[in-house]
């Protein structure tokens, strides 16, 4: 998978095509983090879950991951398989990034997604995904 | 409609109603097919995906999220009744749901 953590700024040399934002409550992911049977394998990959389980608060990782996937969907404006986008936690949430599968790249040529993940505020995670022109 | 289809429909209806009753902490008897999931139950995409995961496990389905998303963009499911219909289609048609007339 190709990894990205690039953050778009107004002086970026690449053209901004679209952006998507999503925000979720961490509490929604507590049961999923605790109970293996509630895990959603068609949303999260097993390696993603393993990474999130190693975090001090796995629910925050799952929440941030879901926000990234939803924000990417909104930026694209078309559905994709959420397992094609894997959340990669950083040393802190704001340093997180994501990896995209080769299938995603083939389905969406010419776009370069980048992400900004905001640290939880009042138990709510937020992710902003920008789609840049890859040309 | 054959009895087996009616039985399956009743089973899925019960599954959907029980799911939303538990998720939204509301008595199942207070839900109807016309209940709007977003406006009345404060439901969201995560809730719908959780339901789909239960359905996938229960019926051993392999439907892809991309397929479901394409179908929902053509025919959104806003009420409990629409989610029951959607779930029935998923169980009966799997990934072919995207080829169904809407």
GROMACS .gro file of C-alpha atoms in nm, chain A residues 24 28-29 31-32 36-43 66 70 73 77-82 103 107, chain B residues 22-23 42 44-47 49-53 56-57 63-71 73:
model
   48
   24UNK     CA    1  -1.745   1.065   1.514
   28UNK     CA    2  -1.935   0.458   1.957
   29UNK     CA    3  -1.619   0.248   1.913
   31UNK     CA    4  -1.769  -0.187   2.243
   32UNK     CA    5  -1.599  -0.269   1.914
   36UNK     CA    6  -1.391  -0.904   1.902
   37UNK     CA    7  -1.730  -1.019   1.769
   38UNK     CA    8  -1.830  -0.656   1.708
   39UNK     CA    9  -1.531  -0.593   1.486
   40UNK     CA   10  -1.627  -0.504   1.128
   41UNK     CA   11  -1.386  -0.682   0.891
   42UNK     CA   12  -1.531  -0.521   0.583
   43UNK     CA   13  -1.459  -0.178   0.728
   66UNK     CA   14  -1.341   0.533   1.057
   70UNK     CA   15  -1.568   0.833   0.575
   73UNK     CA   16  -1.562   0.869   0.076
   77UNK     CA   17  -1.809   1.148  -0.390
   78UNK     CA   18  -1.830   0.782  -0.480
   79UNK     CA   19  -1.824   0.459  -0.279
   80UNK     CA   20  -1.515   0.246  -0.237
   81UNK     CA   21  -1.421  -0.050  -0.019
   82UNK     CA   22  -1.315   0.087   0.318
  103UNK     CA   23  -0.683  -0.140  -0.622
  107UNK     CA   24  -0.986   0.288  -0.940
  157UNK     CA   25  -3.096  -0.200   2.091
  158UNK     CA   26  -2.872   0.054   1.917
  177UNK     CA   27  -3.025   0.992   1.517
  179UNK     CA   28  -2.582   0.728   1.089
  180UNK     CA   29  -2.365   0.537   0.847
  181UNK     CA   30  -2.180   0.356   1.126
  182UNK     CA   31  -2.511   0.217   1.248
  184UNK     CA   32  -2.257  -0.063   0.860
  185UNK     CA   33  -2.292  -0.240   1.197
  186UNK     CA   34  -2.624  -0.385   1.081
  187UNK     CA   35  -2.471  -0.494   0.754
  188UNK     CA   36  -2.190  -0.668   0.941
  191UNK     CA   37  -2.305  -1.062   0.653
  192UNK     CA   38  -2.210  -1.287   0.942
  198UNK     CA   39  -2.107  -0.833  -0.041
  199UNK     CA   40  -1.860  -0.548  -0.084
  200UNK     CA   41  -1.908  -0.207   0.071
  201UNK     CA   42  -1.849  -0.045  -0.267
  202UNK     CA   43  -2.141  -0.240  -0.413
  203UNK     CA   44  -2.371  -0.145  -0.129
  204UNK     CA   45  -2.263   0.220  -0.157
  205UNK     CA   46  -2.342   0.227  -0.529
  206UNK     CA   47  -2.688   0.086  -0.462
  208UNK     CA   48  -2.655   0.627  -0.396
   0.00000   0.00000   0.00000
